[in-house]
Structures are given as C-alpha cells and as structure tokens.
CSV table of C-alpha atoms and ligand atoms in Angstrom, one decimal:
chain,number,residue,atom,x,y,z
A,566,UNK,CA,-194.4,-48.7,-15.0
A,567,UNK,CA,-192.4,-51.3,-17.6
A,568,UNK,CA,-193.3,-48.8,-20.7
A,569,UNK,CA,-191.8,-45.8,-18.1
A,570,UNK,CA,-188.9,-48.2,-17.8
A,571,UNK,CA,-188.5,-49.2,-21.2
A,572,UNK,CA,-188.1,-45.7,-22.3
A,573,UNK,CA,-185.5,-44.3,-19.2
A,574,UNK,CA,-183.6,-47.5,-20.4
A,575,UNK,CA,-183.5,-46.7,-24.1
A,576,UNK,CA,-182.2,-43.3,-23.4
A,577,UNK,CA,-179.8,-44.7,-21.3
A,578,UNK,CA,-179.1,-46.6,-24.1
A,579,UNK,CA,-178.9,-44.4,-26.3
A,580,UNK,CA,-176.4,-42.4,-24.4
A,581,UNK,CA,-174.0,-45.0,-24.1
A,582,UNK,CA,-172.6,-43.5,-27.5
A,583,UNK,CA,-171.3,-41.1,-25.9
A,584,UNK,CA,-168.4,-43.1,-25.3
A,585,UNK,CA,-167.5,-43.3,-28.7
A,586,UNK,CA,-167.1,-39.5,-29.5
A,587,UNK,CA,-164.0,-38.8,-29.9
A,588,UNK,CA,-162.4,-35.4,-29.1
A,589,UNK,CA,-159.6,-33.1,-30.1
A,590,UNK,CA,-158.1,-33.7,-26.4
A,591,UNK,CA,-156.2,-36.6,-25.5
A,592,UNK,CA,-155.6,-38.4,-22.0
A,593,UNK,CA,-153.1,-37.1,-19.4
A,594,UNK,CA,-150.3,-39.5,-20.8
A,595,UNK,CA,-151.4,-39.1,-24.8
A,596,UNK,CA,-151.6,-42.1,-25.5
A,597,UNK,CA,-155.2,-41.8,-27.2
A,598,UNK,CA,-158.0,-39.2,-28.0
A,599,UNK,CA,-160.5,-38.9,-25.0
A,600,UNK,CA,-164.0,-39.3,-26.0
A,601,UNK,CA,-166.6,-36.8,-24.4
A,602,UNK,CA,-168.6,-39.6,-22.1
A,603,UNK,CA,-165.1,-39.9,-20.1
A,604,UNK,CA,-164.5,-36.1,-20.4
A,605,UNK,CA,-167.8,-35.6,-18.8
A,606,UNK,CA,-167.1,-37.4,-15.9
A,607,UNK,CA,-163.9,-35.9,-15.4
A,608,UNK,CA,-165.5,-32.3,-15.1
A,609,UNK,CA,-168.2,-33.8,-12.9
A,610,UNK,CA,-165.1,-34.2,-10.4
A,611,UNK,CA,-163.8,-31.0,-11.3
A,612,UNK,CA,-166.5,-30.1,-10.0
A,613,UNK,CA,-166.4,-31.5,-6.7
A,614,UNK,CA,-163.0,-30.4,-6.6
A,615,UNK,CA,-162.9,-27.2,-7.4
A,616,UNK,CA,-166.1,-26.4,-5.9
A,617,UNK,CA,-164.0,-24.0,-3.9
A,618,UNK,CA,-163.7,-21.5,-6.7
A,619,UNK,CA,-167.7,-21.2,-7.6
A,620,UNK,CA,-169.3,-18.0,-6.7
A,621,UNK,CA,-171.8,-17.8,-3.3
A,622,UNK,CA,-174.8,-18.3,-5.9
A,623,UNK,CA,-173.6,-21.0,-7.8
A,624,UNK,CA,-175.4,-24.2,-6.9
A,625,UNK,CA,-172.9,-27.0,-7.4
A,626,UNK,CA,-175.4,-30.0,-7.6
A,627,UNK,CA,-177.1,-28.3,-10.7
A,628,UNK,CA,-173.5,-27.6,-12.0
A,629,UNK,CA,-172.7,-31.2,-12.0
A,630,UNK,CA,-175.9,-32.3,-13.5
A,631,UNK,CA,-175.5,-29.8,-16.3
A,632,UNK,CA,-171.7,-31.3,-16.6
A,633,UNK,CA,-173.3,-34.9,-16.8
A,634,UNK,CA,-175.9,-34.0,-19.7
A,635,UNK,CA,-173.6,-31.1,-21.2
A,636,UNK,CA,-172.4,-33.3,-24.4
A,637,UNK,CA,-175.0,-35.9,-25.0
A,638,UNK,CA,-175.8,-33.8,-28.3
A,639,UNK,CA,-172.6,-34.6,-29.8
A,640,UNK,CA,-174.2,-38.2,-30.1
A,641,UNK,CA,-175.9,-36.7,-33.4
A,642,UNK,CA,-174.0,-33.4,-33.9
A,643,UNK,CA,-170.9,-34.8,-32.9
A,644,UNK,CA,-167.3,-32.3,-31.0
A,645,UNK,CA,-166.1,-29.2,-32.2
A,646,UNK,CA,-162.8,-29.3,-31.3
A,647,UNK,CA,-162.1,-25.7,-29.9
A,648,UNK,CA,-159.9,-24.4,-32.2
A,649,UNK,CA,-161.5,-26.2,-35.7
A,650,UNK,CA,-163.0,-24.0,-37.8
A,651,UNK,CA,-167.1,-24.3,-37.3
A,652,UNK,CA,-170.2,-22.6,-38.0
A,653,UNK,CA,-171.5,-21.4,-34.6
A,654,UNK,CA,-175.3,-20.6,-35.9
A,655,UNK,CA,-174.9,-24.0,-37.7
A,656,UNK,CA,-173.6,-26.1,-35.3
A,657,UNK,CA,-176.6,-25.0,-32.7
A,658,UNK,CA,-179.5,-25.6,-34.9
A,659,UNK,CA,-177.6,-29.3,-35.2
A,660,UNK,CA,-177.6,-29.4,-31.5
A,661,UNK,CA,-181.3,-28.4,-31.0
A,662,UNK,CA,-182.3,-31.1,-33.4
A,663,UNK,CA,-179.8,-33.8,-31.4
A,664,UNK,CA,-181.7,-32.2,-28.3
A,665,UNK,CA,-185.3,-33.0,-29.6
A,666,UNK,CA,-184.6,-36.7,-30.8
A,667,UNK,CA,-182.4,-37.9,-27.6
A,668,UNK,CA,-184.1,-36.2,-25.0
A,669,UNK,CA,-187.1,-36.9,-27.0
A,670,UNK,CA,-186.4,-40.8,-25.9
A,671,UNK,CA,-187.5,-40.1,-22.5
A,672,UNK,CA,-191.1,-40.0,-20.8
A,673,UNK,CA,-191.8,-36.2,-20.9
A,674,UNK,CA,-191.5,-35.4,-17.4
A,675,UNK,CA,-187.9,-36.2,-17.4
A,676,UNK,CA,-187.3,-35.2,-20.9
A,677,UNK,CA,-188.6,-31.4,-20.0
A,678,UNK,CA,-186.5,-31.9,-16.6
A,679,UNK,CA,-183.3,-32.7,-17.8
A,680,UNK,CA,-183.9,-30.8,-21.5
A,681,UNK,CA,-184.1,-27.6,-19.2
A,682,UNK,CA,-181.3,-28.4,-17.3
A,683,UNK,CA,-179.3,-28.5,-20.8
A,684,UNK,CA,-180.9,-25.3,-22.3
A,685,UNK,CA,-179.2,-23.7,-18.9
A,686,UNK,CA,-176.0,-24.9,-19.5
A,687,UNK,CA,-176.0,-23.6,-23.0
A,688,UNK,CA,-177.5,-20.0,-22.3
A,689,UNK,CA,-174.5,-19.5,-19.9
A,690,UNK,CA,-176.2,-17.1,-18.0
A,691,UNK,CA,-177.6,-18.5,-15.0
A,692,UNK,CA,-174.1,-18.1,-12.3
A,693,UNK,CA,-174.5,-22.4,-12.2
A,694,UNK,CA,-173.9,-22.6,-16.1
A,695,UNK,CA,-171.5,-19.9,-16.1
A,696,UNK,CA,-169.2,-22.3,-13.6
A,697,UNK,CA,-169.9,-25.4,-15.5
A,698,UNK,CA,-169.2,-23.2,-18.8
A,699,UNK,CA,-165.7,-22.4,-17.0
A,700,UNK,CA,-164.9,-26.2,-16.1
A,701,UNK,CA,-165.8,-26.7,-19.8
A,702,UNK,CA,-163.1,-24.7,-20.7
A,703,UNK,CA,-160.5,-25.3,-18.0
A,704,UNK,CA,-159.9,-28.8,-18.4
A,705,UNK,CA,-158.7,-29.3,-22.0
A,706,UNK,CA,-155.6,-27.2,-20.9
A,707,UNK,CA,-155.4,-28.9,-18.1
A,708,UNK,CA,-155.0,-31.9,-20.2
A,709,UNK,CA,-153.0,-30.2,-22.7
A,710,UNK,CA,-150.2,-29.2,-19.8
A,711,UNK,CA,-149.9,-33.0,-18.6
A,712,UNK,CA,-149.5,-34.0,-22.3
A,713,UNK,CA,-147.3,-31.8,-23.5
A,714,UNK,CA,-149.2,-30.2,-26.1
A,715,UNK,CA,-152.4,-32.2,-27.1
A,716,UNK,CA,-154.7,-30.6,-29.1
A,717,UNK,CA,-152.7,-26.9,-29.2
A,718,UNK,CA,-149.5,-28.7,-30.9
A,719,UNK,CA,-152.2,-31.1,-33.5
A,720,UNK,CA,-153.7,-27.2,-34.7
A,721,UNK,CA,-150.7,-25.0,-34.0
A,722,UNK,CA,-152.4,-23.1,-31.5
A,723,UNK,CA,-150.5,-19.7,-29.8
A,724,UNK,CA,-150.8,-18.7,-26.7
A,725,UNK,CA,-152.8,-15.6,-27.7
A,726,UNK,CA,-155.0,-17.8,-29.4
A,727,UNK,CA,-155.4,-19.5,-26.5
A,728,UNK,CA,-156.3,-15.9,-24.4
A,729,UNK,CA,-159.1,-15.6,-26.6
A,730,UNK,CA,-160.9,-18.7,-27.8
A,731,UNK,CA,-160.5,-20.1,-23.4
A,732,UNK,CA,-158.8,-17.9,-21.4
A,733,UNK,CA,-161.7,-15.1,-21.8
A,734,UNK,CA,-164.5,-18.1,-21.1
A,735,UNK,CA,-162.8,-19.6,-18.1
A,736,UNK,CA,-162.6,-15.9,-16.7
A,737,UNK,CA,-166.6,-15.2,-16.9
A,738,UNK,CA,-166.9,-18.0,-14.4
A,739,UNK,CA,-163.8,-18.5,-12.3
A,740,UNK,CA,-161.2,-16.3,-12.7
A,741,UNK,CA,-158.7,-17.3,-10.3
A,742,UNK,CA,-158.3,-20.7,-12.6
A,743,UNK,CA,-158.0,-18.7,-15.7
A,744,UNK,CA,-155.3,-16.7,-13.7
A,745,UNK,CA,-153.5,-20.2,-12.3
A,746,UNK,CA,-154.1,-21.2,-15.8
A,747,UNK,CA,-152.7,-18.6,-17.8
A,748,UNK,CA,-149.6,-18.4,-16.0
A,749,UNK,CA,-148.9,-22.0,-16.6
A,750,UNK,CA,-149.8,-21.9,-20.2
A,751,UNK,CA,-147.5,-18.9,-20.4
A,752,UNK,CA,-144.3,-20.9,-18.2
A,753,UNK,CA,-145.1,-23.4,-21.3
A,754,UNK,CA,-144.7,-21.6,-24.4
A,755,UNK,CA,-141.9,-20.3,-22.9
A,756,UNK,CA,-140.5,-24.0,-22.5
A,757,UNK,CA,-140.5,-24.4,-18.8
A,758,UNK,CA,-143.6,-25.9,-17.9
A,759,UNK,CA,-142.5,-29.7,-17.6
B,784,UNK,CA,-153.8,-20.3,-3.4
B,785,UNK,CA,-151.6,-22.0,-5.8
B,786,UNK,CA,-150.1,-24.1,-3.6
B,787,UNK,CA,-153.5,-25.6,-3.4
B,788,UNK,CA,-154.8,-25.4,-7.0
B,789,UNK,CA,-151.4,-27.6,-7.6
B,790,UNK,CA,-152.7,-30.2,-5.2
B,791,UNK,CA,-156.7,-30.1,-6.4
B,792,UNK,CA,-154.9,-30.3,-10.5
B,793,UNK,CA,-152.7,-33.5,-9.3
B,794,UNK,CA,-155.0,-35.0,-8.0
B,795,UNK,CA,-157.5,-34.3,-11.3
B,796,UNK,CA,-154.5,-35.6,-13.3
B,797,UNK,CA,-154.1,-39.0,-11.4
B,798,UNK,CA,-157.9,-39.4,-11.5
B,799,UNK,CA,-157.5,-39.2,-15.7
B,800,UNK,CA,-155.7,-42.6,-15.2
B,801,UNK,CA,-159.1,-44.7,-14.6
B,802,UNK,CA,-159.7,-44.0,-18.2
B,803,UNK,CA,-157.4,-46.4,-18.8
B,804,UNK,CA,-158.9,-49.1,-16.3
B,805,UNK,CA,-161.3,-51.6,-18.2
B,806,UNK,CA,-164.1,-53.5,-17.4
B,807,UNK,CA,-165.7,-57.2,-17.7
B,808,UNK,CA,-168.7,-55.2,-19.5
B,809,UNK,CA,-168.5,-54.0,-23.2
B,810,UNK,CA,-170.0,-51.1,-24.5
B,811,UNK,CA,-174.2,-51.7,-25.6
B,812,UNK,CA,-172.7,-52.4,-29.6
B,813,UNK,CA,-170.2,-55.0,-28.5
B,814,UNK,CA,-167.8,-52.9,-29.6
B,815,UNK,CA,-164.8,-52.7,-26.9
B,816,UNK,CA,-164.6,-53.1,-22.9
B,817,UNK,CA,-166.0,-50.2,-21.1
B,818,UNK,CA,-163.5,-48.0,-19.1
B,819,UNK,CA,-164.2,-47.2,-15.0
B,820,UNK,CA,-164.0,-43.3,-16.4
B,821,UNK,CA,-167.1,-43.5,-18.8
B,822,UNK,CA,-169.1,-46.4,-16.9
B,823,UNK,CA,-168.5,-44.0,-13.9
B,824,UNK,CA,-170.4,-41.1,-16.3
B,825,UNK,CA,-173.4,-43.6,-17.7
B,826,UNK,CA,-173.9,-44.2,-13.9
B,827,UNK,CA,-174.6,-40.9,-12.7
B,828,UNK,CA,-176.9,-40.4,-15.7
B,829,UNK,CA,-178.4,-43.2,-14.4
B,830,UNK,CA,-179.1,-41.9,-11.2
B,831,UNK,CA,-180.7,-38.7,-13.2
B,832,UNK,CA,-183.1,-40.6,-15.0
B,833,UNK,CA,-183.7,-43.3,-12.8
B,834,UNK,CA,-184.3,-40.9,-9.7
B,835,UNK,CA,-187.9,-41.7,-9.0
B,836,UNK,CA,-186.6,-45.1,-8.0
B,837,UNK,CA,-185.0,-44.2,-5.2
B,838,UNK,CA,-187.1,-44.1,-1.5
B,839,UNK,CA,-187.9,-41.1,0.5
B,840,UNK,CA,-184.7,-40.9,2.3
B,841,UNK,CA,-182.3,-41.1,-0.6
B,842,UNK,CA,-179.7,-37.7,-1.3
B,843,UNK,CA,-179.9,-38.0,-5.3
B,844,UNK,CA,-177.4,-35.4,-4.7
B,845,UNK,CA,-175.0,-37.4,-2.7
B,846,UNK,CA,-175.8,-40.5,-4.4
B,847,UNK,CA,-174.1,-38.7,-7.9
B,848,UNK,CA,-170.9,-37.9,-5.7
B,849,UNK,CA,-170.7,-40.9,-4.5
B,850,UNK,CA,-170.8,-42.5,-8.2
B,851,UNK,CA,-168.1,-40.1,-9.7
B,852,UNK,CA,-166.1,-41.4,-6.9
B,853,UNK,CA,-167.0,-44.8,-6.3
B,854,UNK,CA,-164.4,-46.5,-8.6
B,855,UNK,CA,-161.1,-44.2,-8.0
B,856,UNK,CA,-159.7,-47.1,-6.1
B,857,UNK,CA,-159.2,-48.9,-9.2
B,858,UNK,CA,-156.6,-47.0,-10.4
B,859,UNK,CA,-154.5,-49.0,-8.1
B,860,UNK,CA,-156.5,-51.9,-7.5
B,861,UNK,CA,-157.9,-52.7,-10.5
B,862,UNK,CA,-161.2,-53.4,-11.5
B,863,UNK,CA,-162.8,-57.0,-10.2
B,864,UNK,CA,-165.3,-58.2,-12.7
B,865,UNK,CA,-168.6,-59.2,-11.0
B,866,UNK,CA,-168.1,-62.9,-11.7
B,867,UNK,CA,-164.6,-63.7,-11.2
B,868,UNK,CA,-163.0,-65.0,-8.8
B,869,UNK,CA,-161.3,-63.0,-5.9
B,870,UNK,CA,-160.7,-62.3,-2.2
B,871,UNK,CA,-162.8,-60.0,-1.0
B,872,UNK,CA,-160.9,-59.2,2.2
B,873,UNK,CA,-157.5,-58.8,0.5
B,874,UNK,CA,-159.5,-57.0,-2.3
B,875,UNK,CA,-160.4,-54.3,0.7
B,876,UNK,CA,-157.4,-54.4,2.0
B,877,UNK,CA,-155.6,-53.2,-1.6
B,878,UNK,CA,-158.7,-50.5,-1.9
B,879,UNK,CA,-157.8,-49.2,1.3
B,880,UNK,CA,-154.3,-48.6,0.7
B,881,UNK,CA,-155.7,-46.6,-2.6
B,882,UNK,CA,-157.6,-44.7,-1.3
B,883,UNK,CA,-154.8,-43.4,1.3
B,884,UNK,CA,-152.7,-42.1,-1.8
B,885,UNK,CA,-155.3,-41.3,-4.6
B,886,UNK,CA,-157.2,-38.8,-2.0
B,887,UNK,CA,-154.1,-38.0,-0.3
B,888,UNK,CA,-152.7,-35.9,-3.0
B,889,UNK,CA,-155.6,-33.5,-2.5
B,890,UNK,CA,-155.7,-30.7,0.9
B,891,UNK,CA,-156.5,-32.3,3.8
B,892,UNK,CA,-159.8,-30.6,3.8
B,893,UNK,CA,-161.2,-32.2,0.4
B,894,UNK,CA,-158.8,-35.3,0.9
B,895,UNK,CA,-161.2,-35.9,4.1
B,896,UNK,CA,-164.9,-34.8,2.1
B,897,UNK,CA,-164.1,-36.5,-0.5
B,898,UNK,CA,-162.8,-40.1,1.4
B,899,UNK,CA,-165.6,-39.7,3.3
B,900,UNK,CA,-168.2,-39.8,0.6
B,901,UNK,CA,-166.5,-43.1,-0.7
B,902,UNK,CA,-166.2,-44.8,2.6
B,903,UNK,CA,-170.0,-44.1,2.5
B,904,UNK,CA,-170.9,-45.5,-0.6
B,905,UNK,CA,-168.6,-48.8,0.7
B,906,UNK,CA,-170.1,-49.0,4.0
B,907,UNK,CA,-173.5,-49.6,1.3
B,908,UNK,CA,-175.5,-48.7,5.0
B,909,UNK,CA,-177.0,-44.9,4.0
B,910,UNK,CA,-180.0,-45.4,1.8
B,911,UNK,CA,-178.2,-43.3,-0.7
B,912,UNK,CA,-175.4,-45.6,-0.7
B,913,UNK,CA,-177.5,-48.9,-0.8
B,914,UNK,CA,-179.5,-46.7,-4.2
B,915,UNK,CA,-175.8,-46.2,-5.6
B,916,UNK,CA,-174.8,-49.6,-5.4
B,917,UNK,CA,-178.0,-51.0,-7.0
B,918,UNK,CA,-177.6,-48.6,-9.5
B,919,UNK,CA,-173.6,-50.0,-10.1
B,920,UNK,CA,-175.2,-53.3,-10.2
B,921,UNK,CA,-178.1,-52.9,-12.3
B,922,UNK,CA,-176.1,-51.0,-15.1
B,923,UNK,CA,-174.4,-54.2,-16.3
B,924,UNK,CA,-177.0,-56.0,-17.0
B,925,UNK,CA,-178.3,-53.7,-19.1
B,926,UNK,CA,-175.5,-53.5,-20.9
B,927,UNK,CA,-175.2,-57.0,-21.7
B,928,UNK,CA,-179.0,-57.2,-22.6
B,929,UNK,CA,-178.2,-54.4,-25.1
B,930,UNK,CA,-175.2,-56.2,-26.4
B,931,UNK,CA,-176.3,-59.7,-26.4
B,932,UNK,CA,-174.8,-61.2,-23.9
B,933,UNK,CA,-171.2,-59.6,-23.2
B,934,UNK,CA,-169.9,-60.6,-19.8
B,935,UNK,CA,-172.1,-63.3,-19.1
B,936,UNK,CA,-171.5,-65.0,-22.2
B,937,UNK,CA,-167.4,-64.2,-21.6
B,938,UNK,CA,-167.8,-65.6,-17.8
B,939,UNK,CA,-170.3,-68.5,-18.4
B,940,UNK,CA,-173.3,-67.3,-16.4
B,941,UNK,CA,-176.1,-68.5,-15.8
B,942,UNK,CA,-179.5,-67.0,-14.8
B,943,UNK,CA,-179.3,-68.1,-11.5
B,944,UNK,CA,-175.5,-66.9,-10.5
B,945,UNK,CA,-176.9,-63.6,-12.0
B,946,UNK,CA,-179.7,-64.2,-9.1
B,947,UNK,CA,-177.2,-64.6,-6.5
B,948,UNK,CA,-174.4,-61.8,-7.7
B,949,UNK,CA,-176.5,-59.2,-8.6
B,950,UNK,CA,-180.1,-59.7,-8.6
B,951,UNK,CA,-180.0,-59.6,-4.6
B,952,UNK,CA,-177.3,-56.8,-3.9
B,953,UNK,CA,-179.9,-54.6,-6.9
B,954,UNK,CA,-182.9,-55.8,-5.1
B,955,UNK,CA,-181.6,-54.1,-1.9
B,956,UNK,CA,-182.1,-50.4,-2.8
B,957,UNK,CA,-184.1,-50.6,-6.0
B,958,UNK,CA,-186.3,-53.4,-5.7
B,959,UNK,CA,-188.3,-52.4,-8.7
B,960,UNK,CA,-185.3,-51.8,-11.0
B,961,UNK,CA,-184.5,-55.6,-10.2
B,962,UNK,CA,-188.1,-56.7,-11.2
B,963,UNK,CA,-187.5,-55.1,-14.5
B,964,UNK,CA,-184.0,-56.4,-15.0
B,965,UNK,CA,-185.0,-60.0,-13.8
B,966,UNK,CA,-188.1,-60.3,-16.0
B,967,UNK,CA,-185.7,-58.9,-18.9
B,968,UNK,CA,-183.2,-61.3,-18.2
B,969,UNK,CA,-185.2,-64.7,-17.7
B,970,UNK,CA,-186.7,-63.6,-21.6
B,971,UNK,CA,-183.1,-63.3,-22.4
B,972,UNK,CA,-182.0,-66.8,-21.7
B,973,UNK,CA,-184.9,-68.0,-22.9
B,974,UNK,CA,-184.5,-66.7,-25.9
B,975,UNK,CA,-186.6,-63.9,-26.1
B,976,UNK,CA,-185.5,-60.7,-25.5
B,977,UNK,CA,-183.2,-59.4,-28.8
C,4,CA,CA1,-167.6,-30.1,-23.9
C-alpha cells in the first residue's frame, strides 16, 4: 500500500515539471509565455465548455483525461511550437521514450491505463482523440486573438499558413470552431478584429 | 451559433486570468509560487492516479469537473492560503459574488451546469465532492514535502496546526491518503524525510 503510494506520488512528482514548460503561446493579456501544465487545464475547460460541439460518439470524460495527460511528454521531449521548424519522425521517437520513463514511474496497472489513454490521443483516430486533437488546436488562436498576435507575429505566420498547419486539424474534429475560427482569424489580418 | 461561441470564448478568456492568481505553495523545486491555473491541472491528475482512493460512491468523472472548476472564484476573490488568517463568512460572501459574473458570461444553459458543479464541490456533502476536497488538501502537502518545507516554513507551522487545517478536512474523503501524508509529515519535522 505505502510502496503503491510512494510510486503514484513520485509520478505526481514528477509531473509537477510540467509547469515549467514553456510554450510558443502567451497568456490572454501577453504579458508572459504560458507553460503547457496551465495550457492543459485550460483545454480541460474547453472541454467542458465546448462540449457542445463534440460529435454523438465522442465521450467527453475520456477527452478530458486525454487533455489532462496530453503534454506530460514534453517534460523530457519538451513543446514544438506549431510553426517551428521540427522533425515529425524525430520528435515521436523522443516522445515514446519520455512515454516509457514517466509513465514508467507508476505501478503498472495505472501506467498501462493512463499510457493507453495517451497512445489514443496521439493516434487521433478514435472520434474522443480526434475532439481533444481539435481543442489542441483551437486554443492557441484563441489565445493568439486576445493577445494580439502571440505566437503568429513572434514567427511571422500568414493566414494561409495558418489554414494549413491549424485550420485543417481543428476541422477533422469540430468544424463549426474552425469555421468561427477562421472568420475571426481572417477579420484580423485584415485589421479589424480588436 | 456565434452569438453563443462569443459567450463560451469570453468566458474561456476570463478563465485565462487565474494563471495569473498565486498560491501560498511553491512548485516541488522551490522554484516560484504555484499558480490556481496549473495547481488546478496537477489536481485532476491527481484524481487520475489517485482514483482507487476514492469509495464506491465517488463520480471520478465529476470529481475532475469539479477540480478544473473549483478555484475560478479566485479570479476575483483571490486565493486564501490555508494558514492565514481570514473570514470565512465574508470570504463566501466575495466567492459568491464571483461566481455570479465569472459563470454569468457563459449561456444560461452552461452558466447553470457549470455553477452547479462548483456549488457541489463547496457544499463538500457529495462523496465526490468530499474526495475533491481531500484531494485540494492533500496536494499541498506533498508539495512542500517535495520542496522542503515551502508554505509551512513561510507560515510557521507546526505539525499539529497541519493536524487541525488539513489533516482532518483530508481525512474526511481519503482517510488513507491522510495516513500516508501524516506518517510522511511527522518524519518530516522530525527530521527524517529529505
Ligand atoms: Ca499541446
């Protein structure tokens, strides 16, 4: 019972990193970077939020436990920023590897629970992860709208840039924020999105 | 449609502002305060991991909702560190008048889901309410135990006012959890536990 303890604890731990990963996103107001333990519970009420706009099969208490584990890799493999320049192949063998050790810190029932619950998230198949997937993606603009620019000023991002690297992912999973999205993004380029 | 997704993204905006509220408790390294945004995440990883804590009639499902909601308020309110000194009548009273504008900027239909599952985790009656609040309370600890002493050595406290404070209100849904933390802590002020 106290060594079952002792190992939740040290993942729990071991998570508390999170908080110190810093993303290309800021907060609402810009005054600092968010980091991705914060950004992960602002999705988680997403989320509930939005719940609205997830399709009859999507099961919204697996979305928001896939939202609550979704970064914990970046502890070791650390946030690629959406429009940095990365090596997708790369950047998942790192991720598998961050998997194995900080999952790996749990007794194996829960390691092969909540290890699963990840792998789902990243397959994006499964309508849940596709959802989750779309939240992902629908919140750094979000952001980026209430700042002012964020992260699409810091890399010079266009708006057809934008189309493709989010837009298109937000779509798979919830298209009618993708459409609210994209019609703000565009009222912004064009300089009248306050 | 829009109309509504403008009210559901206001209200996600407003909500961005508790990553700016800070806490008595640092993060496990010492390093900085934790903010309400990211202790709000650890806690409902928490309540992933520490599941098999929780009695028959706990909703782990509602118990997570109720954690990425529980400290909204504090946006307004602030956050009152577990051993200071307040009123807890006029601190209800501020809460209150919170929550009537933070979930009043969403529709009526999620302003009233969403208040509800808040004024349930308050009320600390529901067994999944009583297992979220041990699980606020028992986080803490932990993190001071990981960070040698933060808020207890910055408030002064001693083993027994963590009795009284904490130790009871964890005991009350998560008896077991509180065994752990109190045999943890008592090695701590003796010395013993690094
Ligand atoms: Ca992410």
């Amino acid at each position: 019972m106290t060594e079952r303890l002792n190992q939740q604890i040290a993942f729990l731990n071991e998570a508390d990193k999170l908080k110190t990963i810093l993303r290309g996103t800021t907060l609402c107001d810009a005054s600092r970077a968010e980091n991705s333990a914060e950004h992960s519970w602002h999705l988680t009420l997403y989320a509930l939020v939005l719940a609205d706009q997830a399709g009859p099969e999507v099961d919204i208490n697996r979305v928001i436990k896939m939202l609550i584990l979704h970064d914990l890799v970046e502890i070791d493999a650390g946030d690629n920023p959406i429009f940095g320049d990365y090596d997708a192949a790369d950047m998942e063998a790192q991720e598998q590897i961050a998997a194995d050790r900080i999952f790996g810190l749990l007794p194996p029932d829960l390691r092969d629970d909540l290890r699963g619950i990840w792998e789902e998230f990243e397959a994006a198949e499964s309508p849940s992860a596709r959802f989750a997937k779309s939240l992902d993606r629908f919140q750094p603009p979000m952001q980026n709208l209430a700042s002012g620019g964020g992260s699409w000023t810091d890399y010079n991002v266009s708006e057809a840039q934008i189309e493709e690297k989010v837009g298109r992912k937000i779509a798979i999973g919830a298209p009618a924020l993708w459409a609210y999205a994209r019609a703000r993004i565009s009222s912004f380029f064009a300089g009248a999105d306050a």
